[in-house]
Amino acid sequence: MIGRDISFFDARDSGELASRITNDTKPISALVTKSLSGLINGVMLLVGSVVVLSLLDLKLTGAIFSAIFLAFLVMAPSFGVISRATKGINDSNARFLGSLSRVFREIRLVKAYGAAREERRRIDDDLSDMALHTRRASYAESLLNPINGFALSACMLIIIGYGGYRVQTGEMSVGTLTAFILYIFNIVAPLIQIS
């Protein structure tokens, strides 16, 4: 960041830049240290489960992944809303901390020119903006749990319904159906983690 042009620094408050460096790196650190290992484990479990289920019965595996794909299509808009809201939260937080830093640094000027009311309004606007983006992210995230539950329920219905039909017609054994019922959690749990 230090290698940027002077115009970059002129356009931003030092508090905003400090906020960006400290707050925006925390999620990256969490991703690299915690989430990445869980993601790798989830992907490995998912791939292994898909291979086993495909070897057991390709038709039922295809039916299950069709339901999961439809659930992801329903979830996709939520991911965009969460992404935009998170960016808005980070932007608002940076502006808020930048304003706060500037006011504290120049408190004598603020008091001398009677600008406390204007500065308070600016800080309140930043906090309101942050609260708005936080609510949007919370609403979008609250939709993900029911959709994930729906995906699991749909997969179970497909396994029991379509798999039961195939057992009844003799195309599949009861043991294979039981394996699908047990393996569905090995598929859905990593997909929820990845999402």
Coordinates of C-alpha atoms in Angstrom, one line a residue:
M1 CA 0.0 0.0 0.0
I2 CA 2.9 2.3 0.8
G3 CA 4.0 2.1 -2.9
R4 CA 0.8 3.9 -4.1
D5 CA 0.8 7.4 -5.5
I6 CA 0.3 10.4 -3.3
S7 CA -3.1 11.0 -4.8
F8 CA -4.3 7.7 -3.3
F9 CA -3.4 8.9 0.2
D10 CA -4.8 12.4 -0.5
A11 CA -8.2 10.9 -1.3
R12 CA -8.4 8.8 1.9
D13 CA -8.2 9.5 5.6
S14 CA -5.4 7.8 7.5
G15 CA -7.9 6.3 9.9
E16 CA -9.7 4.8 6.9
L17 CA -6.5 3.2 5.6
A18 CA -5.6 1.9 9.0
S19 CA -9.0 0.4 9.3
R20 CA -8.7 -1.3 5.9
I21 CA -5.3 -2.8 6.8
T22 CA -6.4 -4.1 10.2
N23 CA -10.1 -5.1 9.6
D24 CA -10.0 -6.3 6.0
T25 CA -7.1 -8.7 6.7
K26 CA -8.9 -10.5 9.6
P27 CA -11.3 -12.4 7.3
I28 CA -8.5 -13.4 5.0
S29 CA -6.5 -14.6 8.0
A30 CA -9.5 -16.6 9.3
L31 CA -10.0 -18.1 5.8
V32 CA -6.4 -19.2 5.5
T33 CA -6.0 -20.5 9.0
K34 CA -9.4 -22.1 9.8
S35 CA -11.7 -22.2 6.9
L36 CA -9.2 -23.5 4.3
S37 CA -8.5 -26.7 6.2
G38 CA -12.3 -27.3 6.6
L39 CA -12.8 -26.6 3.0
I40 CA -10.1 -29.1 1.9
N41 CA -11.5 -31.7 4.2
G42 CA -15.1 -31.0 3.0
V43 CA -14.0 -31.3 -0.7
M44 CA -12.2 -34.5 -0.1
L45 CA -15.2 -36.0 1.8
L46 CA -17.5 -34.8 -1.0
V47 CA -15.4 -36.2 -3.8
G48 CA -15.0 -39.6 -2.0
S49 CA -18.7 -39.8 -1.3
V50 CA -19.6 -38.9 -4.9
V51 CA -17.3 -41.6 -6.2
V52 CA -18.7 -44.3 -3.8
L53 CA -22.3 -43.3 -4.6
S54 CA -21.7 -43.2 -8.3
L55 CA -20.2 -46.7 -8.1
L56 CA -23.3 -47.9 -6.2
D57 CA -25.9 -46.4 -8.4
L58 CA -25.4 -43.7 -11.0
K59 CA -29.0 -42.8 -11.6
L60 CA -29.8 -42.1 -8.0
T61 CA -26.6 -40.2 -7.6
G62 CA -27.6 -38.0 -10.6
A63 CA -31.1 -37.4 -9.1
I64 CA -29.6 -36.3 -5.8
F65 CA -27.2 -33.9 -7.4
S66 CA -29.9 -32.5 -9.5
A67 CA -31.8 -31.5 -6.3
I68 CA -28.6 -30.1 -4.8
F69 CA -27.9 -28.1 -7.9
L70 CA -31.4 -26.6 -7.8
A71 CA -30.9 -25.7 -4.1
F72 CA -27.6 -23.9 -5.1
L73 CA -29.5 -22.0 -7.8
V74 CA -31.9 -20.8 -5.2
M75 CA -29.1 -19.9 -2.8
A76 CA -27.0 -18.1 -5.5
P77 CA -28.7 -14.7 -5.1
S78 CA -28.1 -14.8 -1.3
F79 CA -24.4 -15.1 -1.9
G80 CA -24.4 -12.0 -4.0
V81 CA -26.4 -10.0 -1.4
I82 CA -24.0 -11.2 1.4
S83 CA -21.0 -10.3 -0.7
R84 CA -22.2 -6.8 -1.5
A85 CA -23.4 -6.3 2.1
T86 CA -20.1 -7.4 3.5
K87 CA -18.3 -5.0 1.2
G88 CA -20.7 -2.2 2.4
I89 CA -20.0 -3.1 6.0
N90 CA -16.2 -2.9 5.4
D91 CA -16.6 0.4 3.5
S92 CA -18.8 2.0 6.2
N93 CA -16.5 0.8 9.0
A94 CA -13.5 2.3 7.2
R95 CA -15.3 5.6 6.7
F96 CA -16.5 5.6 10.4
L97 CA -13.0 4.9 11.8
G98 CA -11.6 7.5 9.4
S99 CA -14.0 10.2 10.5
L100 CA -13.5 9.3 14.1
S101 CA -9.7 9.4 13.7
R102 CA -9.9 12.8 11.9
V103 CA -12.2 14.3 14.6
F104 CA -10.0 13.2 17.5
R105 CA -6.9 14.3 15.7
E106 CA -8.4 17.8 14.9
I107 CA -10.6 18.2 18.0
R108 CA -9.4 21.7 18.7
L109 CA -10.4 22.8 15.2
V110 CA -13.8 21.1 15.5
K111 CA -14.5 22.8 18.8
A112 CA -13.1 26.2 17.6
Y113 CA -15.3 26.3 14.5
G114 CA -18.4 24.8 16.2
A115 CA -18.4 21.8 13.8
A116 CA -19.2 19.2 16.5
R117 CA -22.8 18.9 15.3
E118 CA -21.8 18.4 11.6
E119 CA -19.1 15.8 12.6
R120 CA -21.6 13.9 14.8
R121 CA -24.0 13.8 11.9
R122 CA -21.3 12.5 9.6
I123 CA -20.4 9.8 12.1
D124 CA -24.1 8.9 12.7
D125 CA -24.5 8.5 8.9
D126 CA -21.6 6.1 8.7
L127 CA -23.0 4.1 11.6
S128 CA -26.5 4.0 10.0
D129 CA -24.9 2.9 6.7
M130 CA -23.0 0.1 8.5
A131 CA -26.2 -1.0 10.3
L132 CA -28.1 -1.1 7.0
H133 CA -25.5 -3.3 5.4
T134 CA -25.3 -5.5 8.5
R135 CA -29.1 -6.1 8.4
R136 CA -28.9 -7.0 4.7
A137 CA -26.2 -9.5 5.3
S138 CA -28.1 -11.0 8.3
Y139 CA -31.3 -11.3 6.3
A140 CA -29.5 -13.0 3.4
E141 CA -27.6 -15.4 5.7
S142 CA -30.9 -16.2 7.5
L143 CA -32.3 -17.5 4.2
L144 CA -29.4 -20.0 3.8
N145 CA -30.3 -22.3 6.7
P146 CA -33.8 -23.0 5.5
I147 CA -32.6 -23.5 2.0
N148 CA -29.9 -25.9 3.2
G149 CA -32.5 -27.8 5.2
F150 CA -34.7 -27.9 2.1
A151 CA -31.9 -29.3 0.1
L152 CA -31.3 -32.1 2.7
S153 CA -35.0 -32.8 2.9
A154 CA -35.2 -32.9 -0.9
C155 CA -32.3 -35.3 -1.1
M156 CA -33.8 -37.6 1.5
L157 CA -37.1 -37.6 -0.3
I158 CA -35.4 -38.5 -3.6
I159 CA -33.4 -41.2 -2.0
I160 CA -36.4 -42.7 -0.2
G161 CA -38.9 -42.1 -3.0
Y162 CA -36.9 -42.9 -6.1
G163 CA -34.6 -45.3 -4.3
G164 CA -37.6 -47.1 -2.8
Y165 CA -39.2 -47.4 -6.2
R166 CA -36.0 -48.8 -7.6
V167 CA -35.8 -51.3 -4.8
Q168 CA -39.4 -52.3 -5.3
T169 CA -38.7 -52.9 -9.1
G170 CA -35.6 -54.9 -8.3
E171 CA -33.2 -52.4 -10.0
M172 CA -31.4 -51.7 -6.7
S173 CA -30.8 -53.6 -3.4
V174 CA -32.0 -52.5 0.0
G175 CA -28.3 -52.4 1.1
T176 CA -27.5 -49.8 -1.7
L177 CA -30.5 -47.7 -0.6
T178 CA -29.3 -47.9 3.0
A179 CA -25.8 -46.8 1.9
F180 CA -27.3 -43.8 0.1
I181 CA -29.3 -42.8 3.1
L182 CA -26.1 -42.9 5.3
Y183 CA -23.9 -41.2 2.7
I184 CA -26.3 -38.3 2.1
F185 CA -24.9 -36.6 5.2
N186 CA -21.4 -37.0 3.8
I187 CA -22.5 -35.0 0.8
V188 CA -24.8 -32.4 2.2
A189 CA -22.6 -31.4 5.2
P190 CA -19.5 -30.5 3.0
L191 CA -21.8 -28.7 0.5
I192 CA -23.2 -26.5 3.4
Q193 CA -19.7 -25.9 4.6
I194 CA -18.5 -24.9 1.1
S195 CA -21.5 -22.6 0.6

